Short mmCIF file of N, CA and C in Angstrom, two decimals:
data_model
loop_
_atom_site.label_atom_id
_atom_site.label_comp_id
_atom_site.label_asym_id
_atom_site.label_seq_id
_atom_site.Cartn_x
_atom_site.Cartn_y
_atom_site.Cartn_z
N UNK P 11 0.87 -1.17 0.00
CA UNK P 11 0.00 0.00 0.00
C UNK P 11 0.91 1.23 0.00
N UNK P 12 0.49 2.23 -0.78
CA UNK P 12 1.20 3.51 -0.80
C UNK P 12 0.25 4.60 -0.36
N UNK P 13 0.73 5.45 0.56
CA UNK P 13 -0.06 6.57 1.05
C UNK P 13 0.67 7.86 0.71
N UNK P 14 -0.09 8.86 0.24
CA UNK P 14 0.49 10.12 -0.19
C UNK P 14 -0.01 11.26 0.70
N UNK P 15 0.75 12.34 0.75
CA UNK P 15 0.42 13.49 1.60
C UNK P 15 -0.91 14.12 1.23
N UNK P 16 -1.33 14.00 -0.05
CA UNK P 16 -2.59 14.62 -0.49
C UNK P 16 -3.81 13.78 -0.13
N UNK P 17 -3.61 12.65 0.57
CA UNK P 17 -4.72 11.81 1.00
C UNK P 17 -4.99 10.62 0.11
N UNK P 18 -4.28 10.49 -1.00
CA UNK P 18 -4.46 9.37 -1.91
C UNK P 18 -3.82 8.12 -1.30
N UNK P 19 -4.55 6.99 -1.41
CA UNK P 19 -4.03 5.70 -0.96
C UNK P 19 -4.16 4.73 -2.13
N UNK P 20 -3.07 4.06 -2.49
CA UNK P 20 -3.07 3.07 -3.56
C UNK P 20 -2.85 1.68 -2.97
N UNK P 21 -3.59 0.68 -3.47
CA UNK P 21 -3.50 -0.68 -3.00
C UNK P 21 -3.00 -1.57 -4.14
N UNK P 22 -2.18 -2.55 -3.78
CA UNK P 22 -1.54 -3.41 -4.76
C UNK P 22 -1.79 -4.88 -4.44
N UNK P 23 -1.73 -5.72 -5.49
CA UNK P 23 -1.80 -7.17 -5.35
C UNK P 23 -0.76 -7.77 -6.28
N UNK P 24 -0.39 -9.00 -6.02
CA UNK P 24 0.54 -9.71 -6.90
C UNK P 24 1.80 -10.14 -6.19
N UNK P 25 2.54 -10.97 -6.88
CA UNK P 25 3.80 -11.48 -6.35
C UNK P 25 4.85 -10.38 -6.28
N UNK P 26 5.83 -10.56 -5.44
CA UNK P 26 6.90 -9.58 -5.30
C UNK P 26 7.55 -9.34 -6.66
N UNK P 27 7.68 -8.07 -7.00
CA UNK P 27 8.26 -7.68 -8.28
C UNK P 27 7.24 -7.57 -9.39
N UNK P 28 6.04 -8.07 -9.14
CA UNK P 28 4.98 -8.01 -10.16
C UNK P 28 3.72 -7.40 -9.57
N UNK P 29 3.87 -6.63 -8.49
CA UNK P 29 2.72 -6.00 -7.85
C UNK P 29 2.05 -5.06 -8.84
N UNK P 30 0.73 -5.07 -8.83
CA UNK P 30 -0.04 -4.19 -9.71
C UNK P 30 -1.07 -3.44 -8.87
N UNK P 31 -1.34 -2.21 -9.27
CA UNK P 31 -2.32 -1.41 -8.54
C UNK P 31 -3.72 -1.92 -8.87
N UNK P 32 -4.53 -2.14 -7.84
CA UNK P 32 -5.89 -2.64 -8.03
C UNK P 32 -6.95 -1.66 -7.52
N UNK P 33 -6.52 -0.71 -6.68
CA UNK P 33 -7.49 0.21 -6.08
C UNK P 33 -6.79 1.50 -5.68
N UNK P 34 -7.49 2.62 -5.87
CA UNK P 34 -6.98 3.90 -5.42
C UNK P 34 -8.10 4.66 -4.74
N UNK P 35 -7.86 5.09 -3.51
CA UNK P 35 -8.81 5.92 -2.78
C UNK P 35 -8.32 7.35 -2.87
N UNK P 36 -9.17 8.26 -3.37
CA UNK P 36 -8.80 9.66 -3.54
C UNK P 36 -9.28 10.49 -2.36
N UNK P 37 -8.68 11.64 -2.18
CA UNK P 37 -9.00 12.52 -1.06
C UNK P 37 -10.46 12.98 -1.09
N UNK P 38 -11.08 13.02 -2.28
CA UNK P 38 -12.47 13.47 -2.38
C UNK P 38 -13.48 12.39 -2.00
N UNK P 39 -12.97 11.20 -1.60
CA UNK P 39 -13.85 10.11 -1.20
C UNK P 39 -14.16 9.13 -2.30
N UNK P 40 -13.75 9.41 -3.53
CA UNK P 40 -14.01 8.48 -4.62
C UNK P 40 -13.00 7.33 -4.56
N UNK P 41 -13.41 6.19 -5.12
CA UNK P 41 -12.58 4.99 -5.14
C UNK P 41 -12.50 4.48 -6.57
N UNK P 42 -11.29 4.29 -7.06
CA UNK P 42 -11.08 3.80 -8.42
C UNK P 42 -10.57 2.37 -8.37
N UNK P 43 -11.08 1.52 -9.27
CA UNK P 43 -10.65 0.13 -9.37
C UNK P 43 -9.92 -0.07 -10.70
N UNK P 44 -8.86 -0.88 -10.66
CA UNK P 44 -8.02 -1.09 -11.83
C UNK P 44 -7.87 -2.58 -12.12
N UNK P 45 -7.66 -2.92 -13.39
CA UNK P 45 -7.36 -4.27 -13.83
C UNK P 45 -6.17 -4.20 -14.76
N UNK P 46 -5.47 -5.32 -14.89
CA UNK P 46 -4.35 -5.39 -15.81
C UNK P 46 -3.04 -5.68 -15.11
N UNK P 47 -2.06 -6.06 -15.89
CA UNK P 47 -0.74 -6.38 -15.37
C UNK P 47 0.01 -5.13 -14.96
N UNK P 48 1.05 -5.31 -14.19
CA UNK P 48 1.87 -4.21 -13.71
C UNK P 48 2.35 -3.36 -14.89
N UNK P 49 2.15 -2.07 -14.75
CA UNK P 49 2.54 -1.13 -15.80
C UNK P 49 1.49 -0.94 -16.87
N UNK P 50 0.45 -1.78 -16.85
CA UNK P 50 -0.63 -1.67 -17.84
C UNK P 50 -1.99 -1.62 -17.14
N UNK P 51 -1.99 -1.27 -15.85
CA UNK P 51 -3.25 -1.19 -15.12
C UNK P 51 -4.15 -0.15 -15.79
N UNK P 52 -5.42 -0.50 -15.93
CA UNK P 52 -6.37 0.40 -16.57
C UNK P 52 -7.57 0.61 -15.64
N UNK P 53 -8.10 1.81 -15.67
CA UNK P 53 -9.26 2.16 -14.86
C UNK P 53 -10.48 1.42 -15.40
N UNK P 54 -11.21 0.71 -14.52
CA UNK P 54 -12.42 0.00 -14.94
C UNK P 54 -13.66 0.49 -14.19
N UNK P 55 -13.46 1.12 -13.03
CA UNK P 55 -14.62 1.53 -12.23
C UNK P 55 -14.22 2.68 -11.33
N UNK P 56 -15.14 3.63 -11.18
CA UNK P 56 -14.92 4.73 -10.25
C UNK P 56 -16.20 4.93 -9.47
N UNK P 57 -16.11 4.76 -8.15
CA UNK P 57 -17.25 4.99 -7.27
C UNK P 57 -17.12 6.35 -6.63
N UNK P 58 -18.13 7.19 -6.79
CA UNK P 58 -18.11 8.53 -6.22
C UNK P 58 -18.70 8.51 -4.82
N UNK P 59 -18.36 9.49 -4.03
CA UNK P 59 -18.87 9.59 -2.67
C UNK P 59 -20.40 9.62 -2.64
N UNK P 60 -21.01 10.17 -3.69
CA UNK P 60 -22.47 10.26 -3.77
C UNK P 60 -23.14 8.91 -3.95
N UNK P 61 -22.34 7.88 -4.34
CA UNK P 61 -22.90 6.56 -4.63
C UNK P 61 -23.00 6.28 -6.11
N UNK P 62 -22.84 7.28 -6.94
CA UNK P 62 -22.82 7.08 -8.39
C UNK P 62 -21.58 6.27 -8.76
N UNK P 63 -21.75 5.34 -9.73
CA UNK P 63 -20.64 4.48 -10.15
C UNK P 63 -20.44 4.63 -11.65
N UNK P 64 -19.19 4.90 -12.06
CA UNK P 64 -18.83 5.04 -13.46
C UNK P 64 -18.03 3.82 -13.89
N UNK P 65 -18.33 3.29 -15.08
CA UNK P 65 -17.66 2.10 -15.61
C UNK P 65 -16.90 2.49 -16.88
N UNK P 66 -15.68 1.98 -17.00
CA UNK P 66 -14.79 2.34 -18.10
C UNK P 66 -14.32 1.10 -18.84
N UNK P 67 -13.99 1.27 -20.12
CA UNK P 67 -13.37 0.24 -20.95
C UNK P 67 -12.23 0.87 -21.70
N UNK P 68 -11.31 0.04 -22.16
CA UNK P 68 -10.19 0.54 -22.97
C UNK P 68 -8.86 0.33 -22.29
N UNK P 69 -7.82 0.51 -23.07
CA UNK P 69 -6.47 0.33 -22.58
C UNK P 69 -6.03 1.49 -21.71
N UNK P 70 -4.98 1.27 -20.95
CA UNK P 70 -4.45 2.29 -20.04
C UNK P 70 -4.15 3.58 -20.81
N UNK P 71 -4.63 4.66 -20.25
CA UNK P 71 -4.40 5.98 -20.85
C UNK P 71 -5.47 6.40 -21.84
N UNK P 72 -6.26 5.46 -22.31
CA UNK P 72 -7.35 5.80 -23.24
C UNK P 72 -8.67 5.15 -22.79
N UNK P 73 -8.80 4.97 -21.47
CA UNK P 73 -10.05 4.45 -20.93
C UNK P 73 -11.18 5.41 -21.29
N UNK P 74 -12.33 4.84 -21.62
CA UNK P 74 -13.49 5.66 -21.97
C UNK P 74 -14.68 5.26 -21.11
N UNK P 75 -15.47 6.27 -20.74
CA UNK P 75 -16.68 6.03 -19.96
C UNK P 75 -17.69 5.32 -20.83
N UNK P 76 -18.24 4.18 -20.34
CA UNK P 76 -19.25 3.44 -21.09
C UNK P 76 -20.59 3.39 -20.37
N UNK P 77 -20.58 3.52 -19.03
CA UNK P 77 -21.84 3.42 -18.29
C UNK P 77 -21.72 4.16 -16.98
N UNK P 78 -22.82 4.80 -16.59
CA UNK P 78 -22.87 5.49 -15.30
C UNK P 78 -24.15 5.07 -14.59
N UNK P 79 -23.98 4.51 -13.39
CA UNK P 79 -25.13 4.13 -12.56
C UNK P 79 -25.36 5.27 -11.58
N UNK P 80 -26.49 5.93 -11.70
CA UNK P 80 -26.78 7.14 -10.93
C UNK P 80 -27.36 6.79 -9.56
N UNK P 81 -26.74 7.33 -8.52
CA UNK P 81 -27.18 7.05 -7.16
C UNK P 81 -28.47 7.77 -6.81
N UNK P 82 -28.66 8.97 -7.34
CA UNK P 82 -29.80 9.78 -6.92
C UNK P 82 -31.14 9.22 -7.36
N UNK P 83 -31.20 8.64 -8.57
CA UNK P 83 -32.50 8.14 -9.04
C UNK P 83 -32.45 6.68 -9.49
N UNK P 84 -31.29 6.04 -9.42
CA UNK P 84 -31.17 4.64 -9.78
C UNK P 84 -31.13 4.37 -11.27
N UNK P 85 -31.11 5.42 -12.07
CA UNK P 85 -31.05 5.26 -13.52
C UNK P 85 -29.66 4.88 -13.98
N UNK P 86 -29.58 4.50 -15.27
CA UNK P 86 -28.31 4.12 -15.87
C UNK P 86 -28.15 4.88 -17.19
N UNK P 87 -27.01 5.54 -17.34
CA UNK P 87 -26.69 6.24 -18.58
C UNK P 87 -25.61 5.45 -19.33
N UNK P 88 -25.76 5.33 -20.65
CA UNK P 88 -24.81 4.62 -21.49
C UNK P 88 -24.12 5.63 -22.41
N UNK P 89 -22.82 5.44 -22.59
CA UNK P 89 -22.01 6.37 -23.37
C UNK P 89 -21.30 5.65 -24.49
N UNK P 90 -21.05 6.38 -25.58
CA UNK P 90 -20.29 5.88 -26.73
C UNK P 90 -19.22 6.91 -27.06
N UNK P 91 -18.21 6.48 -27.80
CA UNK P 91 -17.19 7.41 -28.25
C UNK P 91 -15.83 7.13 -27.64
N UNK P 92 -14.83 7.79 -28.22
CA UNK P 92 -13.46 7.62 -27.77
C UNK P 92 -13.21 8.35 -26.46
N UNK P 93 -12.13 8.00 -25.82
CA UNK P 93 -11.73 8.63 -24.57
C UNK P 93 -11.62 10.14 -24.74
N UNK P 94 -12.29 10.87 -23.87
CA UNK P 94 -12.27 12.32 -23.93
C UNK P 94 -13.34 12.91 -24.82
N UNK P 95 -14.02 12.05 -25.59
CA UNK P 95 -15.08 12.52 -26.50
C UNK P 95 -16.34 11.67 -26.33
N UNK P 96 -16.52 11.09 -25.14
CA UNK P 96 -17.70 10.27 -24.90
C UNK P 96 -18.95 11.11 -25.02
N UNK P 97 -20.02 10.45 -25.47
CA UNK P 97 -21.31 11.13 -25.57
C UNK P 97 -22.39 10.22 -25.01
N UNK P 98 -23.39 10.84 -24.39
CA UNK P 98 -24.54 10.10 -23.87
C UNK P 98 -25.32 9.54 -25.05
N UNK P 99 -25.58 8.22 -25.05
CA UNK P 99 -26.34 7.61 -26.14
C UNK P 99 -27.70 7.08 -25.69
N UNK P 100 -27.80 6.71 -24.40
CA UNK P 100 -29.05 6.14 -23.92
C UNK P 100 -29.15 6.34 -22.42
N UNK P 101 -30.35 6.62 -21.94
CA UNK P 101 -30.61 6.74 -20.51
C UNK P 101 -31.78 5.83 -20.16
N UNK P 102 -31.54 4.94 -19.20
CA UNK P 102 -32.58 4.01 -18.75
C UNK P 102 -33.02 4.45 -17.35
N UNK P 103 -34.31 4.61 -17.18
CA UNK P 103 -34.84 5.04 -15.89
C UNK P 103 -34.99 3.84 -14.96
N UNK P 104 -34.83 4.07 -13.67
CA UNK P 104 -34.85 3.00 -12.68
C UNK P 104 -36.17 2.24 -12.65
N UNK P 105 -37.25 2.91 -12.99
CA UNK P 105 -38.56 2.24 -12.96
C UNK P 105 -38.72 1.23 -14.08
N UNK P 106 -37.77 1.22 -15.05
CA UNK P 106 -37.83 0.27 -16.15
C UNK P 106 -38.87 0.59 -17.19
N UNK P 107 -39.57 1.70 -17.04
CA UNK P 107 -40.67 2.03 -17.93
C UNK P 107 -40.29 3.02 -19.02
N UNK P 108 -39.08 3.59 -18.95
CA UNK P 108 -38.71 4.60 -19.93
C UNK P 108 -37.23 4.49 -20.28
N UNK P 109 -36.96 4.59 -21.58
CA UNK P 109 -35.60 4.66 -22.09
C UNK P 109 -35.55 5.85 -23.05
N UNK P 110 -34.56 6.71 -22.87
CA UNK P 110 -34.39 7.86 -23.75
C UNK P 110 -33.13 7.64 -24.58
N UNK P 111 -33.21 8.01 -25.88
CA UNK P 111 -32.07 7.87 -26.79
C UNK P 111 -31.57 9.24 -27.19
N UNK P 112 -30.25 9.34 -27.36
CA UNK P 112 -29.62 10.63 -27.64
C UNK P 112 -28.69 10.53 -28.84
N UNK P 113 -28.54 11.64 -29.54
CA UNK P 113 -27.56 11.80 -30.63
C UNK P 113 -26.84 13.11 -30.43
N UNK P 114 -25.70 13.24 -31.07
CA UNK P 114 -24.95 14.48 -30.99
C UNK P 114 -23.62 14.30 -30.31
N UNK P 115 -22.78 15.28 -30.44
CA UNK P 115 -21.45 15.25 -29.84
C UNK P 115 -21.55 15.38 -28.31
N UNK P 116 -20.50 14.92 -27.63
CA UNK P 116 -20.45 15.03 -26.18
C UNK P 116 -20.62 16.46 -25.73
N UNK P 117 -21.52 16.68 -24.78
CA UNK P 117 -21.80 18.00 -24.28
C UNK P 117 -22.91 18.71 -25.04
N UNK P 118 -23.27 18.17 -26.20
CA UNK P 118 -24.33 18.77 -27.02
C UNK P 118 -25.34 17.71 -27.46
N UNK P 119 -25.50 16.67 -26.65
CA UNK P 119 -26.44 15.59 -26.99
C UNK P 119 -27.87 16.12 -26.98
N UNK P 120 -28.68 15.51 -27.82
CA UNK P 120 -30.11 15.87 -27.84
C UNK P 120 -30.91 14.56 -27.92
N UNK P 121 -32.06 14.58 -27.27
CA UNK P 121 -32.93 13.43 -27.28
C UNK P 121 -33.58 13.29 -28.65
N UNK P 122 -33.65 12.05 -29.15
CA UNK P 122 -34.27 11.81 -30.47
C UNK P 122 -35.41 10.84 -30.35
#
């Protein structure tokens, strides 16, 4: 385990010399989970203090947001696009009775 002055704590697993980071707790209360071999660990999940959970796919350094589970209303948002240019494509409501579809660039999505 590594602890930093800014409040970040990193956790590792693996054999000696092949330890890989599997979890990082940030000072803001969020927790990030990682997968992959040492030196190629990639972000796969980020849990926010609010309870919202973000899911990522992709190789290290180009992870992209693919799904967000919203804590406030239990809905799920789905995203498409490359890392840094993700856009909302679909929103599923927790009641299971409504799904909204979106088009457009990230930050300028519109319901269709």
